[in-house]
Short mmCIF file of C-alpha atoms in Angstrom, two decimals:
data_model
loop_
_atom_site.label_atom_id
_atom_site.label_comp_id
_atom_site.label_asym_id
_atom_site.label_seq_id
_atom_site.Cartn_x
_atom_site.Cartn_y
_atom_site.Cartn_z
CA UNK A 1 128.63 -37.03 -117.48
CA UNK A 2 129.71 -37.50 -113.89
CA UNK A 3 128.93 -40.51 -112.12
CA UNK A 4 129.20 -41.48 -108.34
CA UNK A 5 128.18 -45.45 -106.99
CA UNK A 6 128.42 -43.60 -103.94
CA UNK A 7 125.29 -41.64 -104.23
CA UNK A 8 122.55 -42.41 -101.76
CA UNK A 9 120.18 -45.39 -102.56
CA UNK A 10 116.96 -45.58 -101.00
CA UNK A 11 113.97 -47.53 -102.87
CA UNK A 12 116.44 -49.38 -104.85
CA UNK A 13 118.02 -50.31 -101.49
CA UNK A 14 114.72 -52.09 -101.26
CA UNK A 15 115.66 -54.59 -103.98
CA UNK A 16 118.77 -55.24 -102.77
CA UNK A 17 117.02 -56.29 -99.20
CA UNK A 18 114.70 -58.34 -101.19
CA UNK A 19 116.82 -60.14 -102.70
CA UNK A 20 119.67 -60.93 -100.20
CA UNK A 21 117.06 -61.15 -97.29
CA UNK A 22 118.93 -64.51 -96.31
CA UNK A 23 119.80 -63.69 -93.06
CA UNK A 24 123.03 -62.39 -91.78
CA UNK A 25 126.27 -63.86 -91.65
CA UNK A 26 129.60 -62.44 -89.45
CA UNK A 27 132.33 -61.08 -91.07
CA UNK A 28 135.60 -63.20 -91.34
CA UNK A 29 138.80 -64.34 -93.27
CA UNK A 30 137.28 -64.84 -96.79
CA UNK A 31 138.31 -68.77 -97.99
CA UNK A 32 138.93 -69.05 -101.68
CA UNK A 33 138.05 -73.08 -102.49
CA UNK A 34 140.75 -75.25 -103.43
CA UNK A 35 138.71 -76.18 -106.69
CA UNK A 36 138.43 -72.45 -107.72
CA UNK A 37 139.85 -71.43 -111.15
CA UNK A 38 138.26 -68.58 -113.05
CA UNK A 39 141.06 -67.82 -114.89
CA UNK A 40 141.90 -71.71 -116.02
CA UNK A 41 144.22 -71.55 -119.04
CA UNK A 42 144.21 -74.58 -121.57
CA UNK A 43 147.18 -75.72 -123.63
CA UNK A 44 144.81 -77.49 -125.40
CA UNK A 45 142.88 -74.52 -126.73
CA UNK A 46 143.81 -71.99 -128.80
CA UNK A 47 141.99 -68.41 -127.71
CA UNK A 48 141.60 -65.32 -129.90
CA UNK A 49 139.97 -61.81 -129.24
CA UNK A 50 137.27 -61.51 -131.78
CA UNK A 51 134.41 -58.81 -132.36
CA UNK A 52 131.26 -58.62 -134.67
CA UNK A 53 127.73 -56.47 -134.95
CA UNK A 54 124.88 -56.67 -133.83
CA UNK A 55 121.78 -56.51 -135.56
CA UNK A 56 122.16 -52.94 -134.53
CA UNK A 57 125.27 -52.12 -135.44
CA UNK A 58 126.88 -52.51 -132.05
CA UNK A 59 130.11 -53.71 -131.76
CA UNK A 60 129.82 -57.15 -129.95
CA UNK A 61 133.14 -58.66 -127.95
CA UNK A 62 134.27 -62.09 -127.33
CA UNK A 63 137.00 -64.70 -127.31
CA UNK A 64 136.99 -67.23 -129.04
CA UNK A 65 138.21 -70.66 -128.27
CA UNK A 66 139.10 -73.50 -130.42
CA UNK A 67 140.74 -77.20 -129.89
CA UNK A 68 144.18 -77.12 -131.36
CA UNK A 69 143.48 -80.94 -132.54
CA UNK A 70 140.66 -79.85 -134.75
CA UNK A 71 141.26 -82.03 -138.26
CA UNK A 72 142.38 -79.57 -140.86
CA UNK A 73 138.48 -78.92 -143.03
CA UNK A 74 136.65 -80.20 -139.73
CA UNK A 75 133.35 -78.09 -139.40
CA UNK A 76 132.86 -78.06 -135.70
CA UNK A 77 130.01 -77.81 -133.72
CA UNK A 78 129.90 -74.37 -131.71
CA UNK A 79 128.45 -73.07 -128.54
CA UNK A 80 128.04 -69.32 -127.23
CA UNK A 81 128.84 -68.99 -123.70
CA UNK A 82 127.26 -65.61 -121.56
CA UNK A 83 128.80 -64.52 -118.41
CA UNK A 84 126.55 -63.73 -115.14
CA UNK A 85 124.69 -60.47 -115.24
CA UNK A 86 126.94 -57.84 -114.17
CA UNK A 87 130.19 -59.49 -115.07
CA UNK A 88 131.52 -59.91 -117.94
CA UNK A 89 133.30 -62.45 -120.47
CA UNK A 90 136.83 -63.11 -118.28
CA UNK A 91 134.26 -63.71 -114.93
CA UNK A 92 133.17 -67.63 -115.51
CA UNK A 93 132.33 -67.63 -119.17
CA UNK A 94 135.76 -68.00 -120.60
CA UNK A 95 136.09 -70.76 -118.05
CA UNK A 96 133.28 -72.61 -119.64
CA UNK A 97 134.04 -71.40 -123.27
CA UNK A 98 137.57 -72.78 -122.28
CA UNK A 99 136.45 -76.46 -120.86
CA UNK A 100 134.01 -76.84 -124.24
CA UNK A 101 136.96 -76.01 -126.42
CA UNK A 102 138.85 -79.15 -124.92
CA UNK A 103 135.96 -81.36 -125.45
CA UNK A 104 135.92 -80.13 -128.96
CA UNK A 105 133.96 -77.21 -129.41
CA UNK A 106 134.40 -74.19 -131.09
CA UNK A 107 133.15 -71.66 -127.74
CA UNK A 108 132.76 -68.35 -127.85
CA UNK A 109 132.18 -66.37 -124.93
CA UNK A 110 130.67 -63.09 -124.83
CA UNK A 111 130.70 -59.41 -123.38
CA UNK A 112 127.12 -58.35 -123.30
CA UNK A 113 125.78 -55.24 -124.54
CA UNK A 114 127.42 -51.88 -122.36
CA UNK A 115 129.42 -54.50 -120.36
CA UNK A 116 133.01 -55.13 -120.97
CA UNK A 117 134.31 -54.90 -124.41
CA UNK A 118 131.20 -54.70 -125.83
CA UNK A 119 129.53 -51.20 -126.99
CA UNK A 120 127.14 -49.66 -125.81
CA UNK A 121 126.04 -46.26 -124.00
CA UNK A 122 126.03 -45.73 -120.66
CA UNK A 123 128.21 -48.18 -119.23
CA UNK A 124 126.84 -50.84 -116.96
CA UNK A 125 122.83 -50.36 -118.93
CA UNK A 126 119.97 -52.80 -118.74
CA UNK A 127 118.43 -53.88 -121.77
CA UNK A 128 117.66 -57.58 -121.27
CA UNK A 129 116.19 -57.61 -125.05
CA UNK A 130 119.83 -56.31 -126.33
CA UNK A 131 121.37 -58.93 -124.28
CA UNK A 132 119.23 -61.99 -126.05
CA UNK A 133 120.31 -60.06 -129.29
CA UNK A 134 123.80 -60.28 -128.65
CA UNK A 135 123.19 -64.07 -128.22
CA UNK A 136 121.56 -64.13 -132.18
CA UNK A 137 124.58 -61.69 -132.95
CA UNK A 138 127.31 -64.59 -131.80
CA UNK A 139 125.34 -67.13 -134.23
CA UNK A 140 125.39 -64.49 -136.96
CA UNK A 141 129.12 -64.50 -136.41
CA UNK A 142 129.73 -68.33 -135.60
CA UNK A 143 127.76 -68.93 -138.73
CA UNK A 144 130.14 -67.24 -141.01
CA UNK A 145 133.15 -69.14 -139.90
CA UNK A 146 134.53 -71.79 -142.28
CA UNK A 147 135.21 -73.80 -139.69
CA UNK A 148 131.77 -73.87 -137.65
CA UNK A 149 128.91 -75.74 -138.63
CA UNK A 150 126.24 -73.34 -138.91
CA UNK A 151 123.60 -75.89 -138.04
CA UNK A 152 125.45 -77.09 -135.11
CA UNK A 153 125.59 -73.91 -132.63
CA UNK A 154 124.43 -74.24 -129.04
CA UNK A 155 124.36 -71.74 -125.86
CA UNK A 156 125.81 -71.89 -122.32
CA UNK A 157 124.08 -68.89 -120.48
CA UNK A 158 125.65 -68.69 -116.18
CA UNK A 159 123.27 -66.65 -113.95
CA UNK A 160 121.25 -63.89 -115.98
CA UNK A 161 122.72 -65.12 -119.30
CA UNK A 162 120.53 -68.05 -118.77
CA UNK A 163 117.78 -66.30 -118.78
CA UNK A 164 119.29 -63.97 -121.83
CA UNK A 165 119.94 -66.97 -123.56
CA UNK A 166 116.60 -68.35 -123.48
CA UNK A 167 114.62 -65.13 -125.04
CA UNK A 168 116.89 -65.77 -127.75
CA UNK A 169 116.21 -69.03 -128.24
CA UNK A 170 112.66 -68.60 -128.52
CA UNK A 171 113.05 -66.34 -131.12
CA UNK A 172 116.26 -67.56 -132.89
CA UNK A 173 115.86 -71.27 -133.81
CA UNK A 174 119.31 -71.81 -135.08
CA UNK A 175 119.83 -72.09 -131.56
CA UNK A 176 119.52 -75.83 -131.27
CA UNK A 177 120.22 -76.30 -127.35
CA UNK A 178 120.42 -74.10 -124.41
CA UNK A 179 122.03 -75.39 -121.29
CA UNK A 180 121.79 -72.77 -118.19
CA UNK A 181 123.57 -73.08 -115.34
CA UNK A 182 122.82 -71.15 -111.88
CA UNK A 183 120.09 -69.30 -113.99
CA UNK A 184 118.58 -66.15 -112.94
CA UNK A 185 114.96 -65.08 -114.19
CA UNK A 186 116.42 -61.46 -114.02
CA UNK A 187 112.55 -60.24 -114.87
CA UNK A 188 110.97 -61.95 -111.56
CA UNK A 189 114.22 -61.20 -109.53
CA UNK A 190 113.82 -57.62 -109.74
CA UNK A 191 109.53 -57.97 -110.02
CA UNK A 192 109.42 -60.11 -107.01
CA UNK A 193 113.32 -60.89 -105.21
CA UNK A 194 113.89 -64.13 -104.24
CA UNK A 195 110.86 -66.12 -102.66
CA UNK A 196 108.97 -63.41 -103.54
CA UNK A 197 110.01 -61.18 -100.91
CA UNK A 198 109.68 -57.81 -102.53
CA UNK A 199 106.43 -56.13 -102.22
CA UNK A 200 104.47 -54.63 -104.69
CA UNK A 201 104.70 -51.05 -103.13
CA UNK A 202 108.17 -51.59 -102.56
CA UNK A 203 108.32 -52.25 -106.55
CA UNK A 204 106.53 -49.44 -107.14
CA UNK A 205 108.92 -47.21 -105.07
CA UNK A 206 111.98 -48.71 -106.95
CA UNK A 207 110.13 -47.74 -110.12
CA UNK A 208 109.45 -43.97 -108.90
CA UNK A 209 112.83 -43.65 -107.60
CA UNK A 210 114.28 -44.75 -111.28
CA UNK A 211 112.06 -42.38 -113.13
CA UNK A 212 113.33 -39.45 -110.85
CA UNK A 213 116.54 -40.52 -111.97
CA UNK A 214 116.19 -39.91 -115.18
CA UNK A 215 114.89 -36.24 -114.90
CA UNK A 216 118.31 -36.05 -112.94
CA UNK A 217 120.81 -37.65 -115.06
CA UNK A 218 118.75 -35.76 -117.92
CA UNK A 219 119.80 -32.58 -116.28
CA UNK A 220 123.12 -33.14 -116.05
CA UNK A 221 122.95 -35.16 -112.72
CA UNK A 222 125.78 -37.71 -111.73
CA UNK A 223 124.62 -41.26 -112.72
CA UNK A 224 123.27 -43.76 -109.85
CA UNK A 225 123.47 -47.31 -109.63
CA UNK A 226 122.28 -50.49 -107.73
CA UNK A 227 122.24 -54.18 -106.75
CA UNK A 228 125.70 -55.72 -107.42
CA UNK A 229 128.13 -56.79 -105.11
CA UNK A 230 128.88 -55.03 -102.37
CA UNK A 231 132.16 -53.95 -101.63
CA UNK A 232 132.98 -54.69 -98.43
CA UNK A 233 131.61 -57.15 -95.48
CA UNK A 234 130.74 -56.25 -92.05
CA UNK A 235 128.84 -57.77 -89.26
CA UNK A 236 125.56 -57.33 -90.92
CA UNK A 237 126.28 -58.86 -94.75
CA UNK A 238 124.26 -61.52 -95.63
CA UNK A 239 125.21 -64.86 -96.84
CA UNK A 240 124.50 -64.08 -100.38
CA UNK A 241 126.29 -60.56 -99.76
CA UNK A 242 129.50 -62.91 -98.81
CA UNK A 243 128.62 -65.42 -101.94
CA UNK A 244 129.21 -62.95 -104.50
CA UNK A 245 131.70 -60.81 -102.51
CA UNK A 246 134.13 -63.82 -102.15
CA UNK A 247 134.17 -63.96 -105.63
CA UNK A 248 133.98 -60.47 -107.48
CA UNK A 249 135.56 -58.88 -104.83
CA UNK A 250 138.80 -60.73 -104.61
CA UNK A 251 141.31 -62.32 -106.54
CA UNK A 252 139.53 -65.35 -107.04
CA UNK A 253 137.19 -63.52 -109.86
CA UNK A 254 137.87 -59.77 -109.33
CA UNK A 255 138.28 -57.97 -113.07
CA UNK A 256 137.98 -54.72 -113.72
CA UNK A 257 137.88 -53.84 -118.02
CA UNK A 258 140.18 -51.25 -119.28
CA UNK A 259 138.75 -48.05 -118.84
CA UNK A 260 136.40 -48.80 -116.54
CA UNK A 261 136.07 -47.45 -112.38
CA UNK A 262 136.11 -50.55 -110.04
CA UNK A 263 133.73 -48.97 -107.72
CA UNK A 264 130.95 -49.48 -110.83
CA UNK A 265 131.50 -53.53 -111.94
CA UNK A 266 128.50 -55.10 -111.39
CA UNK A 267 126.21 -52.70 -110.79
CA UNK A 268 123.74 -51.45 -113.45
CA UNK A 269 122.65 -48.37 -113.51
CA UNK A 270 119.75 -47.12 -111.97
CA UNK A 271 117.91 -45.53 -114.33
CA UNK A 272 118.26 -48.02 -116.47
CA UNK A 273 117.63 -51.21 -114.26
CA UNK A 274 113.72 -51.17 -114.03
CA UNK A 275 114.08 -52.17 -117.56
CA UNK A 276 114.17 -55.44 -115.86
CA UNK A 277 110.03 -54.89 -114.51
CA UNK A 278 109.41 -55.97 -118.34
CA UNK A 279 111.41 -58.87 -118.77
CA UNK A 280 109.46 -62.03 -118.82
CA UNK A 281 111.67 -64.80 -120.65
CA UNK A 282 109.96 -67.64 -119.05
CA UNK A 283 106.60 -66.82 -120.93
CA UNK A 284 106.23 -69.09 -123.87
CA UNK A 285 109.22 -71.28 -122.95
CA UNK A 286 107.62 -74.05 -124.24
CA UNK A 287 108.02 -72.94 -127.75
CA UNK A 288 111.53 -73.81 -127.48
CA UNK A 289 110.58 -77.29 -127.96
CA UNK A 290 111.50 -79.78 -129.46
CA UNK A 291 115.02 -78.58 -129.58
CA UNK A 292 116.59 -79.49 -125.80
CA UNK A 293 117.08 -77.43 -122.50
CA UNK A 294 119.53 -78.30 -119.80
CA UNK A 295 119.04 -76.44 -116.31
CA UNK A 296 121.90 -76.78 -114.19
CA UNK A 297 121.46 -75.80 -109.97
CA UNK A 298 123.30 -76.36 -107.10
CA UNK A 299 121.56 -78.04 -104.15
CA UNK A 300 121.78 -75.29 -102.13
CA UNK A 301 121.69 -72.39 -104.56
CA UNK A 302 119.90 -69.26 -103.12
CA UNK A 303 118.90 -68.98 -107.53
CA UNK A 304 117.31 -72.63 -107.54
CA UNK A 305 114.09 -71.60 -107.92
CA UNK A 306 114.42 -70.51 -111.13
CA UNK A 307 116.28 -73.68 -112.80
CA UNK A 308 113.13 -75.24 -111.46
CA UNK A 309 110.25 -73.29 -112.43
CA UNK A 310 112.01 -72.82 -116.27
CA UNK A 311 112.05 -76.81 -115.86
CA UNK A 312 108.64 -77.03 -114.51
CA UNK A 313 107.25 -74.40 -117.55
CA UNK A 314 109.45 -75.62 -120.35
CA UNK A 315 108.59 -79.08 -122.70
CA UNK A 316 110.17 -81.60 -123.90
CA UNK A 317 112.78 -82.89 -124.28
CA UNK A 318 114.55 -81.44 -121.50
CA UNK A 319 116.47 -81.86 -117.96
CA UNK A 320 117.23 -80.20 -114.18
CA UNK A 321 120.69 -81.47 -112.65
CA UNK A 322 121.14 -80.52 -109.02
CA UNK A 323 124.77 -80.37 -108.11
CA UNK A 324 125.47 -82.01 -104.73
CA UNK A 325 127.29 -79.24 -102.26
CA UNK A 326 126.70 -76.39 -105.22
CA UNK A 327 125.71 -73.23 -104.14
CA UNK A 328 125.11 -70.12 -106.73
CA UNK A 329 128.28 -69.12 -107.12
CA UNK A 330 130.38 -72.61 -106.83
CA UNK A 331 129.17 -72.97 -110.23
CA UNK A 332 130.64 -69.91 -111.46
CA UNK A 333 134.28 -71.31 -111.41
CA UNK A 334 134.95 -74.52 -108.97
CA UNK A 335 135.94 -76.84 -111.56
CA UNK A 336 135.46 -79.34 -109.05
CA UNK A 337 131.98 -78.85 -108.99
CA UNK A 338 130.77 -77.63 -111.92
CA UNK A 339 129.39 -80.64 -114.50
CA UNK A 340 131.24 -79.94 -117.55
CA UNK A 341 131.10 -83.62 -118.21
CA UNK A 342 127.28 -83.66 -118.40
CA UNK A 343 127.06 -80.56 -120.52
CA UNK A 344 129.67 -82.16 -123.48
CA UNK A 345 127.13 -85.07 -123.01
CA UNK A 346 124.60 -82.69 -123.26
CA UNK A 347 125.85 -81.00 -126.44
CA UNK A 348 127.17 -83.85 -127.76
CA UNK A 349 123.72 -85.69 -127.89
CA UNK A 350 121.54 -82.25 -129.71
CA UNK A 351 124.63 -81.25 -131.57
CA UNK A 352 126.16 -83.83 -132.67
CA UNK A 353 130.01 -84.27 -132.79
#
């Protein structure tokens, strides 16, 4: 099938303005920070390619990293780590799965369902309940290794994944602690935008225009997709255009898979993205309980809302850290920034090392 991210958006342009209705911001130089390092490499950690099923038979990617001091017979404890939506595992969640590893983790991070190295047809599809399976998939898989403690496996979920991470949890309870960290509610993001700027008709439009699609790519039609990063700046961008630019759009977090056309990362597809309309992974949050929930925000992170309404919904025993000088994506990879301190102390506490 042919596809084209150049074909013309209209309703779905909608969500975009939604969601990055932050004002606009001039273009200039783009500044990589000092304290930036996706790709951080660990001679303390030993990293290997892995892959596994899902409970569908989907072929499920990841590295997996492990502390080369680990006592010979140790069972470690074990967290999953999921990248932001749109990314994938080499964009901020081998940088966590990395930092756990040296703190004595066994950390697998994960490509989601039709992202990366992960299966899954079309490319770039949204199917937030395959991406909480692929969550339950990594404990299948962590589970059967002789040297993880099956009753000692955690999750890390960064932007979307914290919200993937979550519906899992819920349903999975040999997840024993979920920390998020610059967590989007991808359901009320795409129902709503941020601050509830979206309107309903404009959801509706987004809707109509998706179910069009399908009849189109049905037909032989050239597949369509939204949201993501844009990929270039002008005089118009927006500040959150320029967040996520600066970062998946140079080299300070820019990866294109194998096989795949740069002009697609991050966006979903079209057709497939309303998917999101259903998503509610808030609801029933509570249930969780009493196994623990860490939200993780920056101060001035356009997402913070929905750290603190999971906080606000969710019970005991959990927590909301607000990094000082954090915005969305500072927590991706600015090691300087991100708290991986409080999450070992985190992990360390409802996992036990």
């Amino acid at each position: 099938m042919r596809t084209g991210i150049k074909a013309k958006l209209t309703a779905a342009a909608l969500f975009c303005a939604a969601l990055l209705s932050a004002g606009t911001a001039q273009a200039a130089e783009v500044k990589i920070p000092a304290d930036a390092d996706n790709f951080y490499k660990s001679d303390k950690v030993e990293m290997r390619a892995v892959e596994f099923p899902n409970l569908y038979k989907m072929k499920v990617a990841g590295s997996l990293f492990t502390p080369k001091d680990a006592k010979e017979g140790a069972k470690l404890p074990a967290i999953i780590v999921g990248h932001p939506m749109g990314a994938v595992k080499e964009q901020s969640a081998n940088l966590y799965a990395t930092k756990m590893a040296e703190y004595g983790y066994a950390a697998l991070a994960i490509d989601l369902s039709f992202w990366g190295g992960s299966e899954g047809q079309p490319r770039n599809a949204v199917l937030p309940d395959m991406y909480a399976e692929d969550f339950s998939a990594a404990v299948d898989y962590l589970g059967s290794l002789p040297f993880v403690d099956r009753n000692r496996i955690g999750a890390i979920g960064i932007c979307g994944s914290g919200s993937f991470a979550i519906s899992a949890a819920k349903i999975d309870p040999r997840i024993k602690a979920v920390a998020t960290v610059s967590m989007y509610n991808m359901g009320n993001a795409n129902r709503h935008g941020l601050k509830n700027a979206l309107t309903l008709e404009q959801r509706k439009q987004i809707i109509e225009e998706a179910a069009l699609q399908r009849w189109a790519e049905y037909e032989g039609g050239a597949t369509r997709y939204t949201s993501g990063t844009v990929h270039e700046l002008n005089e118009n961008s927006t500040p959150i255009e320029r967040e996520f630019y600066e970062y998946y759009r140079t080299p300070r977090g820019e990866f294109t898979p194998e096989g795949v056309d740069p002009m697609t990362t991050t966006h979903p597809t079209l057709s497939s993205n309303t998917k999101f309309m259903n998503f509610y992974p808030f609801e029933d949050i509570e249930t969780i309980s009493p196994r623990a929930l860490l939200f993780i925000t920056g101060d001035t992170a356009h997402s913070r809302e929905f750290s603190e309404d999971a906080y606000k919904r969710a019970a005991e025993p959990k927590e909301l850290v607000v990094v000082k000088g954090a915005g969305h994506v500072d927590l991706y990879d600015r090691v300087g920034l991100i708290p991986f301190g409080k999450l070992n102390e985190f992990f360390g506490k409802y996992l036990g090392k």
